[in-house]
XYZ file of C-alpha atoms in Angstrom:
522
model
C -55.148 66.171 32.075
C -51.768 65.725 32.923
C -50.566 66.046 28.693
C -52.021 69.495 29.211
C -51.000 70.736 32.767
C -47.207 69.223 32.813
C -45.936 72.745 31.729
C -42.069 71.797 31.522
C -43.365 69.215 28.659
C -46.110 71.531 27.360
C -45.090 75.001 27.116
C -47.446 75.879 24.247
C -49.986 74.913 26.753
C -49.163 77.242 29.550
C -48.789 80.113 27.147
C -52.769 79.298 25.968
C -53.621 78.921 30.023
C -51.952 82.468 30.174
C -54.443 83.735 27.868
C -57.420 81.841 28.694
C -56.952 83.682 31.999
C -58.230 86.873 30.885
C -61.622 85.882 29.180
C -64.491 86.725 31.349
C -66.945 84.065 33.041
C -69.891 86.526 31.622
C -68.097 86.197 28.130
C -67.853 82.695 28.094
C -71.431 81.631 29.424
C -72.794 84.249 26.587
C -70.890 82.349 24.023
C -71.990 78.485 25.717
C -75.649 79.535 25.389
C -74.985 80.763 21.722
C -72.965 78.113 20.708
C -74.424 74.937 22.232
C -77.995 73.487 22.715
C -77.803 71.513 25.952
C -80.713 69.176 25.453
C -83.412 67.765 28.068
C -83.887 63.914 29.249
C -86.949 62.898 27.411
C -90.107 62.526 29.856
C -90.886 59.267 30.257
C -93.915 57.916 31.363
C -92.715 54.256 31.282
C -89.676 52.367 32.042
C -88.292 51.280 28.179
C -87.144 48.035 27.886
C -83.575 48.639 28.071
C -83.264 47.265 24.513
C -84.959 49.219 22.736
C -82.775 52.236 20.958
C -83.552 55.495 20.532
C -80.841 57.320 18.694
C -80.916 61.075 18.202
C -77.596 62.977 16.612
C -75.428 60.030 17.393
C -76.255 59.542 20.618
C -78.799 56.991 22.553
C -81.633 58.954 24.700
C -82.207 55.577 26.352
C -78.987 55.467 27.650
C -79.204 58.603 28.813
C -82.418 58.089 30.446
C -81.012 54.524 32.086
C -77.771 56.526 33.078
C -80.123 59.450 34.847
C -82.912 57.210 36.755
C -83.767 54.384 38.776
C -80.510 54.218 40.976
C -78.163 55.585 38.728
C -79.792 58.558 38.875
C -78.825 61.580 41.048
C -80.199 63.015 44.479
C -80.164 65.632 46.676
C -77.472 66.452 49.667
C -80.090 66.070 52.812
C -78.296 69.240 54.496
C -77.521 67.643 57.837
C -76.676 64.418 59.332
C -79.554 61.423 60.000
C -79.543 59.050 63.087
C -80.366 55.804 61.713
C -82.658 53.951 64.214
C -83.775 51.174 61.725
C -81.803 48.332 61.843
C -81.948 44.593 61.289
C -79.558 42.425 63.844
C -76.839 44.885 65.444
C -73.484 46.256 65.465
C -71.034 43.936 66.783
C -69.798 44.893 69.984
C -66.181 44.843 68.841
C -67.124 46.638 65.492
C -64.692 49.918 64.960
C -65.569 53.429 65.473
C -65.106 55.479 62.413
C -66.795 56.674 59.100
C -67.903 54.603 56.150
C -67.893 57.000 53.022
C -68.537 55.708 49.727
C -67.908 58.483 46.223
C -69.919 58.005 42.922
C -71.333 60.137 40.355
C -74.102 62.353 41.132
C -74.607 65.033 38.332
C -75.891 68.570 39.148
C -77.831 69.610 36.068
C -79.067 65.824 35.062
C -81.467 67.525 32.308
C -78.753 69.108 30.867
C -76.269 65.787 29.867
C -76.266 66.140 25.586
C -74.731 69.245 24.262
C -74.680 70.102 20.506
C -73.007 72.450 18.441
C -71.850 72.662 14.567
C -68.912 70.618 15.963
C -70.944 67.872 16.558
C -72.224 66.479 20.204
C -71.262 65.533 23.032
C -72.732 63.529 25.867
C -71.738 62.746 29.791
C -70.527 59.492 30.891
C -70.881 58.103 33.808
C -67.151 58.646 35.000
C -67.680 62.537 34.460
C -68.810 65.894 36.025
C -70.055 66.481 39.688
C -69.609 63.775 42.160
C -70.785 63.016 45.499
C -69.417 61.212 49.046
C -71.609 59.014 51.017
C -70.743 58.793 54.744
C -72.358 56.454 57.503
C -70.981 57.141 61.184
C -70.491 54.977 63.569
C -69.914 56.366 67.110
C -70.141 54.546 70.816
C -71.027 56.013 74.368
C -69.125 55.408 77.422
C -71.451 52.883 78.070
C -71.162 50.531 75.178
C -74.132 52.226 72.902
C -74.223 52.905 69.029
C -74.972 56.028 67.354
C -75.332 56.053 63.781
C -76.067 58.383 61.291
C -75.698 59.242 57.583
C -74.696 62.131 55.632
C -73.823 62.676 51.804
C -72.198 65.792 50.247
C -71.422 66.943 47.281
C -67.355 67.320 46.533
C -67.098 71.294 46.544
C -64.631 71.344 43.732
C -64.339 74.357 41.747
C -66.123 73.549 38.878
C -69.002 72.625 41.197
C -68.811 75.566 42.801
C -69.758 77.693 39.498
C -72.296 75.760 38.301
C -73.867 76.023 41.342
C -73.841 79.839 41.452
C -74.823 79.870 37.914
C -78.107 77.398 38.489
C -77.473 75.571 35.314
C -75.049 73.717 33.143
C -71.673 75.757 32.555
C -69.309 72.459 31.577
C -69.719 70.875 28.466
C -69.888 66.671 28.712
C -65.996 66.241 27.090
C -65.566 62.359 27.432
C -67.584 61.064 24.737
C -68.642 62.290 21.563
C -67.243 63.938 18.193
C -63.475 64.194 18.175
C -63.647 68.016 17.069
C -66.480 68.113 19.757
C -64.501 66.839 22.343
C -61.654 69.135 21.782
C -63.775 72.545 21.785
C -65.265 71.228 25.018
C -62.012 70.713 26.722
C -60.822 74.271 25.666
C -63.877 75.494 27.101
C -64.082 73.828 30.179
C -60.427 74.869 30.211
C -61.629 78.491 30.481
C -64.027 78.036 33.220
C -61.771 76.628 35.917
C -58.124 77.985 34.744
C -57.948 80.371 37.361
C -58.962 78.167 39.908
C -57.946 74.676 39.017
C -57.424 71.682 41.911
C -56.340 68.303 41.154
C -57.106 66.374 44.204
C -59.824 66.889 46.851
C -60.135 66.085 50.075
C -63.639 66.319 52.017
C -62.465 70.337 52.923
C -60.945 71.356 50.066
C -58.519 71.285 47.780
C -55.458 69.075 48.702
C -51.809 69.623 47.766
C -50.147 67.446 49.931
C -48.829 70.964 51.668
C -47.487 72.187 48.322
C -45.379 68.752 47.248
C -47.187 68.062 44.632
C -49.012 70.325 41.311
C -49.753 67.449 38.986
C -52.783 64.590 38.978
C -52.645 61.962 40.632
C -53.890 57.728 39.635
C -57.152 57.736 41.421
C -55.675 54.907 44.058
C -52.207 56.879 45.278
C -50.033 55.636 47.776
C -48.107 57.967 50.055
C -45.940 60.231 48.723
C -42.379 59.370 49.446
C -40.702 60.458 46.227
C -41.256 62.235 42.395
C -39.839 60.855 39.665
C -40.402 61.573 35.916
C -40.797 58.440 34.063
C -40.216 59.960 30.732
C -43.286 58.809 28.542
C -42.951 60.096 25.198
C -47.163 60.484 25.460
C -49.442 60.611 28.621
C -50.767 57.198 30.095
C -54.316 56.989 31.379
C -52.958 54.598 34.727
C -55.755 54.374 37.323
C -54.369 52.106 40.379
C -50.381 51.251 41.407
C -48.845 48.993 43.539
C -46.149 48.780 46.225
C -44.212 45.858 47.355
C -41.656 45.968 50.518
C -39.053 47.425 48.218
C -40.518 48.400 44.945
C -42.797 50.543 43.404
C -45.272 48.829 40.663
C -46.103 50.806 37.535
C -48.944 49.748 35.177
C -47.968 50.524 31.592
C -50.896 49.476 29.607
C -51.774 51.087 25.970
C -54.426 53.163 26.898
C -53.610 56.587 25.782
C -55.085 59.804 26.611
C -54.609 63.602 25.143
C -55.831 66.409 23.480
C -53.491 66.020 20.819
C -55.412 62.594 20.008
C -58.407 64.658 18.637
C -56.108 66.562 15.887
C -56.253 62.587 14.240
C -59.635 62.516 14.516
C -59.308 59.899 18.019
C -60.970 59.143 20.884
C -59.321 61.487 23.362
C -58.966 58.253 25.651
C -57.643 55.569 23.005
C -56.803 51.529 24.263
C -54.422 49.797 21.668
C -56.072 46.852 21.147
C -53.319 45.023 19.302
C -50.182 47.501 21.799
C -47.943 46.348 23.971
C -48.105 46.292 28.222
C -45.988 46.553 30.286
C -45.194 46.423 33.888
C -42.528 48.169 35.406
C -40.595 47.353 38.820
C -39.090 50.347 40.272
C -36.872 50.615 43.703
C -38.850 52.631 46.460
C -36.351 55.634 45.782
C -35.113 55.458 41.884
C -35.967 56.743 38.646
C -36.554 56.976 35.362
C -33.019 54.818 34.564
C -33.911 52.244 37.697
C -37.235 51.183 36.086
C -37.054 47.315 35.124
C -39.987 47.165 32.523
C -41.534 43.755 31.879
C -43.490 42.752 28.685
C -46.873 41.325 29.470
C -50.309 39.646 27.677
C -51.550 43.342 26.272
C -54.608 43.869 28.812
C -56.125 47.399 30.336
C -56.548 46.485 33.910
C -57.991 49.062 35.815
C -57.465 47.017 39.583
C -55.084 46.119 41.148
C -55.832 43.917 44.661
C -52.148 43.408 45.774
C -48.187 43.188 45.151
C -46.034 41.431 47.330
C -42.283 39.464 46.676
C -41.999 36.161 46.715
C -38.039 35.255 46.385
C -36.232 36.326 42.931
C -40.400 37.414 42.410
C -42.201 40.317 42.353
C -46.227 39.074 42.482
C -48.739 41.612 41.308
C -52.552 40.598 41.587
C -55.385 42.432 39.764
C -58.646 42.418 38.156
C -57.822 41.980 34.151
C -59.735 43.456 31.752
C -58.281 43.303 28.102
C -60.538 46.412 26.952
C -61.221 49.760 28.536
C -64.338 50.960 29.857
C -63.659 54.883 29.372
C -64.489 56.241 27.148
C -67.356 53.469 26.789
C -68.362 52.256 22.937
C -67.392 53.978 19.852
C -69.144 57.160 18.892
C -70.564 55.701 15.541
C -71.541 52.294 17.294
C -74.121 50.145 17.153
C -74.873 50.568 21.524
C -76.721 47.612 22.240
C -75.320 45.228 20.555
C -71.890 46.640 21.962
C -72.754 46.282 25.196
C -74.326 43.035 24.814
C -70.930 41.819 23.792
C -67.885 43.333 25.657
C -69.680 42.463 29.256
C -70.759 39.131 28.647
C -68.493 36.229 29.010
C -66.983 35.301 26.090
C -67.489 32.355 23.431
C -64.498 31.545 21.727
C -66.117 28.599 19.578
C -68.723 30.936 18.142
C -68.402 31.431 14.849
C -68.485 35.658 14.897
C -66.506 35.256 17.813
C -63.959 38.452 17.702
C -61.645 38.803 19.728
C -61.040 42.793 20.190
C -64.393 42.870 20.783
C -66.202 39.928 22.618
C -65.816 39.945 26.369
C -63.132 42.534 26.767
C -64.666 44.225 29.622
C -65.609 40.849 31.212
C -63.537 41.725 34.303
C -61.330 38.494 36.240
C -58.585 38.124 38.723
C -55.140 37.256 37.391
C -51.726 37.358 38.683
C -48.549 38.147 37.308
C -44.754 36.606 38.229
C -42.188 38.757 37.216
C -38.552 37.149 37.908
C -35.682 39.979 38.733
C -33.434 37.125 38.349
C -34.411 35.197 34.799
C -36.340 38.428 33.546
C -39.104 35.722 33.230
C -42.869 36.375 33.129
C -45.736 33.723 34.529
C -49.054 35.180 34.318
C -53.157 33.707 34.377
C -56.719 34.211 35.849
C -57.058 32.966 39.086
C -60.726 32.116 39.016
C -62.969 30.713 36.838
C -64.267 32.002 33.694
C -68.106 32.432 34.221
C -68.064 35.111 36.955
C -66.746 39.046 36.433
C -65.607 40.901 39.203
C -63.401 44.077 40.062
C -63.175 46.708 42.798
C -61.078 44.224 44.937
C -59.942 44.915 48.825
C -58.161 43.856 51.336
C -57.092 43.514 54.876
C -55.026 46.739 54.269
C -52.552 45.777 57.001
C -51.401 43.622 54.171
C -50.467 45.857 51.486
C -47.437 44.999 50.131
C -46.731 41.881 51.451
C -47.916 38.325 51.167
C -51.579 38.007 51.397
C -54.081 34.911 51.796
C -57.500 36.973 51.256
C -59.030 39.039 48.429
C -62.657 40.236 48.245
C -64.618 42.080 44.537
C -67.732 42.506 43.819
C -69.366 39.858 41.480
C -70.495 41.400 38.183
C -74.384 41.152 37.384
C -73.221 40.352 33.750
C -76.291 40.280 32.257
C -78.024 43.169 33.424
C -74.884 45.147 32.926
C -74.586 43.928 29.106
C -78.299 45.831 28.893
C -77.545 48.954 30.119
C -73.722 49.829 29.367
C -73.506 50.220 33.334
C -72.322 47.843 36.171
C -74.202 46.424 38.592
C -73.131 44.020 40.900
C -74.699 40.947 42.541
C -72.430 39.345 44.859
C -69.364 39.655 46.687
C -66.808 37.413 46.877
C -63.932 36.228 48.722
C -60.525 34.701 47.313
C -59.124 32.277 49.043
C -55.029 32.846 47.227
C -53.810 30.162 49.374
C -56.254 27.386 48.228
C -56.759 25.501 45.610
C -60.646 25.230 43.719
C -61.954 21.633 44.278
C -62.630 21.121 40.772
C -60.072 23.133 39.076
C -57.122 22.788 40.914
C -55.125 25.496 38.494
C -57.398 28.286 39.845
C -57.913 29.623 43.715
C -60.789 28.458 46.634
C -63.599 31.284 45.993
C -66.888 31.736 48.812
C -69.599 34.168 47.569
C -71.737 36.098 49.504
C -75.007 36.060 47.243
C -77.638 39.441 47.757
C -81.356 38.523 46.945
C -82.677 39.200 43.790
C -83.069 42.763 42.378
C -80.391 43.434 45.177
C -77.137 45.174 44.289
C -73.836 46.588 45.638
C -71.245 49.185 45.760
C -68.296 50.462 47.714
C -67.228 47.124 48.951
C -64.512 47.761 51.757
C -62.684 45.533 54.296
C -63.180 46.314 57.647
C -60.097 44.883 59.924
C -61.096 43.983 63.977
C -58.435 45.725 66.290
C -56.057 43.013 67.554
C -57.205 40.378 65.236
C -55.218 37.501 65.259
C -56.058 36.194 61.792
C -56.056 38.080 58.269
C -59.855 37.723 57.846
C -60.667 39.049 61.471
C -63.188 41.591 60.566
C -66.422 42.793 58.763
C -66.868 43.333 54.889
C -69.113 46.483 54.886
C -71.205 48.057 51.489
C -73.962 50.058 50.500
C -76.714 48.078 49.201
C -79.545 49.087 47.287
C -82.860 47.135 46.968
C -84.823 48.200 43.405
C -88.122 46.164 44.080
C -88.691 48.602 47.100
C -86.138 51.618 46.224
C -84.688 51.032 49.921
C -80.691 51.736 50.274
C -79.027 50.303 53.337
C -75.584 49.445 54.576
C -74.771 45.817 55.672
C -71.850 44.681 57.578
C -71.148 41.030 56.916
C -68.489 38.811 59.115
C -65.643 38.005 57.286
C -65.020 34.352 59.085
C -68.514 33.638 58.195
C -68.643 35.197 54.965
C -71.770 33.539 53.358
C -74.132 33.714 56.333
C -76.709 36.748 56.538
C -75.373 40.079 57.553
C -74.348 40.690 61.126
C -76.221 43.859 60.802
C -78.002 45.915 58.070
C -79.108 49.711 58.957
C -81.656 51.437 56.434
C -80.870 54.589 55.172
C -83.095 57.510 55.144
C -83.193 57.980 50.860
C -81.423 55.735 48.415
C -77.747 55.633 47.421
C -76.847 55.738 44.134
C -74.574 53.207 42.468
C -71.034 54.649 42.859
C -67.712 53.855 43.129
C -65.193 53.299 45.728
C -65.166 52.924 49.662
C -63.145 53.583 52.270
C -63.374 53.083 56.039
C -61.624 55.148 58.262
C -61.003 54.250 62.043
C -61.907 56.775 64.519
C-alpha cells in the first residue's frame, strides 16, 4: 500500500489514481460481474476432517470452509449494546472502569471468498477484507455496583461502506492467488475506493491524526512525534516498532511487499528466506543519516513485547518467527502438508528436515543486544523450544524501559498445523528476571492452562491504579468454548496467574477468533 500511495516516490501512480477517478462505480461492478465468477462455500452437511483436501482451480475448498465456520467464521453486529448478567465469581472491587475491545476478521459476503477470472483466481485470507471490534464495558454506580455489557461493530471503512450498499461482493480477495490475478485485483479494488480512500480508522471514522499524517501506518504505532523518510530503495511490509527512552527501533526484516513484485511473476508479499535483517536504532528526533543499522540472524518477526537500554545497550524483545505468515503457503503448494510443517516445532535430526521450510512459523521469544559502543550483536530465544507463542503484552506503564514481566498466548500447535489458522491454548507469563530451573540459559515461565477445546484471543494486560508492583493487575481475553459454542471474557489475577479466573462473564453469541486487544481506562 504504501509502494503505491507514496506519490513523491510514485508519480506514475498518482497519474493512474488521476484516471481511475473518473470510471463509474456502475461501470466497474458491470465489468466485476462479467469478468469474475465469485464462487459459493460448498454446503456441508458434515464437519471434514481437516485433512482431507479438496482442491478446485488451485485453491483448497476445505480451507475455505475451516476459514468460514465453527469460530472462525463470521457473525452478525447485534445492533445495540447487551447487559451481561451471567457471570461466574465477580469483578474485583478494585478492577478499572473502561472498555475491553478486541478487532478480528469478520467478512461481509463469506459465500463470496474465491474469485476467478482468465487471469487466474484468487482467494481471501484471513488477514483481509471487512473486519470487526469487539467491546465489553465495564461501568460502576455510586454505590460500588457493576454494569456490564457487550457490543461488536463492524469498522465502517469505506470499502465496507459500498459493499454494504451494494448487498454483495464488490472487492476482489487480492492477497493470495495468481500473480497476474493479484495484480488485476489490486487495480480494481484500486478503482472502488480511490475517491474515498482512509488509511487508519478509529471507532468514528477515518483518522488523520488532524491532517499530520497521509501515509499507512505499522499496525502497532506509537505516538507521532516526528516524520522521517528512511529512504528504502523498495517498500517493507514492518508490522510492530519499538521505542526505548531515547531511540526509536526499526524492524528491517526481508519481507517485501509491492505491486511491482507481480510484473516477476511474485508473491505480492515476498520473505527472503536466505536476505538479510536488520535492526535499526534511531534517536527520538533524527533521520534517515542518524539511523545506526545492525545486522541480525535473518528472521520475520511480526512482535515485538519490549525495548528498553541497558548501558552501552539497546535491548529489543520479541516473538521470532524466521518465516512469514502473510501471504500464507505458496499458490502451487501442497496445503496440508505445508501447514503440517511450518507450525509444528521443528526436528532438526530428521532426515527431510529443511530448514526454509520446517518450523518457520513456530513462533518464540528472543531478545536482541545491540552495543552502540562495540557495534556488537548478542541475540537467542528466551524460552524453551516446545511451546509457540506471540501476541505478547505488557504492563504498558513500562514501555520503553526495563521490564520484569511479559505475557503471549501459547500456540495450540497442533491444531493450528491442521487448519493453516492459529488457535491458542494457554497464556503465559515471562518471568525476564528469572532464570528456568532446568535450563538456566532461558527465563522463569508460569502458564495459565484453558480446559480442553478452550481457546483464546485478544490477550491484554490490565494494570491496578496505584499498584505498587509491575504485575499488579488482571490479564483479561475473550475466550471461546467449541464443545458448547459459548464465548466469554475472563479476567485472571496477574499475582496469581495460574489459579482459576477471578471472574468470567458469558457473552450473549460467540466471538470469533481475532486479533488484538486493547483496554482502555475510563
Amino acid at each position: 500500500v504504501q509502494s503505491l500511495l507514496a506519490g513523491q516516490k510514485y508519480p506514475l501512480m498518482q497519474e493512474i489514481s488521476k484516471a481511475l477517478k473518473s470510471v463509474s462505480s456502475s461501470l466497474l461492478q458491470r465489468f466485476i460481474d462479467s469478468a469474475y465468477n465469485f464462487s459459493k462455500l460448498p454446503v456441508l452437511n458434515e464437519i471434514f476432517d481437516a485433512t482431507e483436501v479438496f482442491v478446485t482451480n488451485q485453491f483448497d475448498k476445505k480451507e475455505l470452509a475451516t476459514l468460514l465456520q465453527g469460530n472462525f467464521g463470521p457473525v452478525n453486529e447485534i445492533g445495540v449494546a447487551v447487559l451481561l448478567k451471567q457471570l461466574v465469581g465477580e469483578v474485583p472491587e478494585d478492577f478499572p472502569e473502561g472498555v475491553y475491545i478486541r478487532n478480528g476478521p469478520n467478512p461481509l459476503n463469506p459465500t463470496q471468498t474465491s474469485a476467478n477470472s482468465i487471469l487466474g483466481s484468487t482467494s481471501y485470507t484471513h488477514y483481509e477484507g471487512q473486519g470487526m471490534l469487539h467491546a465489553t464495558y465495564f461501568n460502576k454506580s455510586s454505590g460500588g455496583e457493576w454494569t456490564i455489557s457487550y457490543l461488536n461493530k463492524y469498522v465502517h471503512s469505506d470499502t465496507f461502506e459500498l459493499e454494504r450498499q451494494k448487498s454483495k461482493g464488490n472487492f476482489i480477495p487480492a492477497a493470495y492467488g495468481k500473480p497476474y490475478a493479484i495484480l488485476a485485483a489490486f487495480v480494481l479494488n484500486m478503482v472502488s475506493t480511490i475517491q474515498n480512500l482512509t488509511l487508519l480508522y478509529i471507532v468514528e471514522g477515518p483518522y488523520n491524526i488532524n491532517g499530520a499524517w497521509n501515509q499507512p501506518f505499522t499496525s502497532h504505532p506509537k505516538k507521532l512525534l516526528h516524520k522521517v523518510d528512511l529512504k528504502f530503495e523498495e517498500s517493507r511490509f514492518i508490522h510492530d516498532i519499538g521505542v526505548t527512552t531515547r531511540y526509536n527501533i526499526v524492524m528491517d526484516n526481508p519481507l517485501r511487499f509491492g505491486i511491482s513484485r507481480i510484473l516477476l511473476q511474485k508473491q505480492i508479499f515476498d520473505h527472503d528466506m536466505n536476505g538479510k535483517a536488520r535492526i535499526g536504532i534511531m534517536p527520538r528526533f533524527g533521520n534517515a543519516d542518524s539511523v545506526r543499522w545492525f545486522d541480525v540472524e535473518n528472521h520475520c518477526s511480526y512482535h515485538l513485547i519490549n525495548c528498553f537500554e541497558d548501558g552501552n545497550e539497546v535491548v529489543i524483545r520479541g516473538c521470532r518467527t524466521l518465516g512469514s505468515v502473510i501471504p500464507g503457503a505458496p499458490h502451487n503448494a501442497d496445503k496440508s502438508e505445508w501447514y503440517r510443517r511450518v507450525f509444528l516445532a521443528p526436528d532438526k535430526n530428521s532426515e527431510d528436515f529443511d530448514p526454509s521450510l520446517d518450523g518457520i512459523l513456530f513462533s518464540r521469544p528472543y531478545e536482541w543486544r545491540l552495543n552502540l559502543e562495540s557495534g556488537t550483536t548478542k541475540e537467542g530465544y528466551l524460552t524453551s523450544e516446545e511451546v509457540a507463542m506471540d501476541f505478547p503484552v505488557i504492563n504498558e506503564n513500562f514501555i520503553g524501559v526495563r521490564n520484569k514481566y511479559g505475557y503471549t498466548q501459547v500456540v495450540d500447535s497442533v491444531a493450528t498445523s491442521k487448519t493453516g489458522l492459529f488457535k491458542y491454548k494457554m497464556i503465559a507469563k515471562m518471568n525476564f528476571d528469572v532464570r528456568d530451573k532446568e535450563n538456566k540459559s532461558l527465563i522463569s515461565v508460569e502458564y495459565h492452562a484453558l480446559q480442553e477445546n478452550q481457546f483464546c484471543s485478544g490477550v491484554q494486560f490490565v494494570a491496578k491504579k496505584n499498584g505498587n508492583d509491575e504485575d499488579d493487575g488482571w490479564i483479561i481475553t475473550y475466550v471461546h468454548d467449541e464443545g458448547t459454542n459459548i464465548s466469554q471474557v475472563y479476567i485472571i489475577d496477574a499475582k496469581r496467574f495460574s489459579e482459576e479466573p477471578t471472574a468470567k462473564i458469558t457473552l450473549p453469541q460467540r466471538v470469533p477468533y481475532g486479533f488484538h486487544g486493547n483496554f482502555f481506562y475510563k
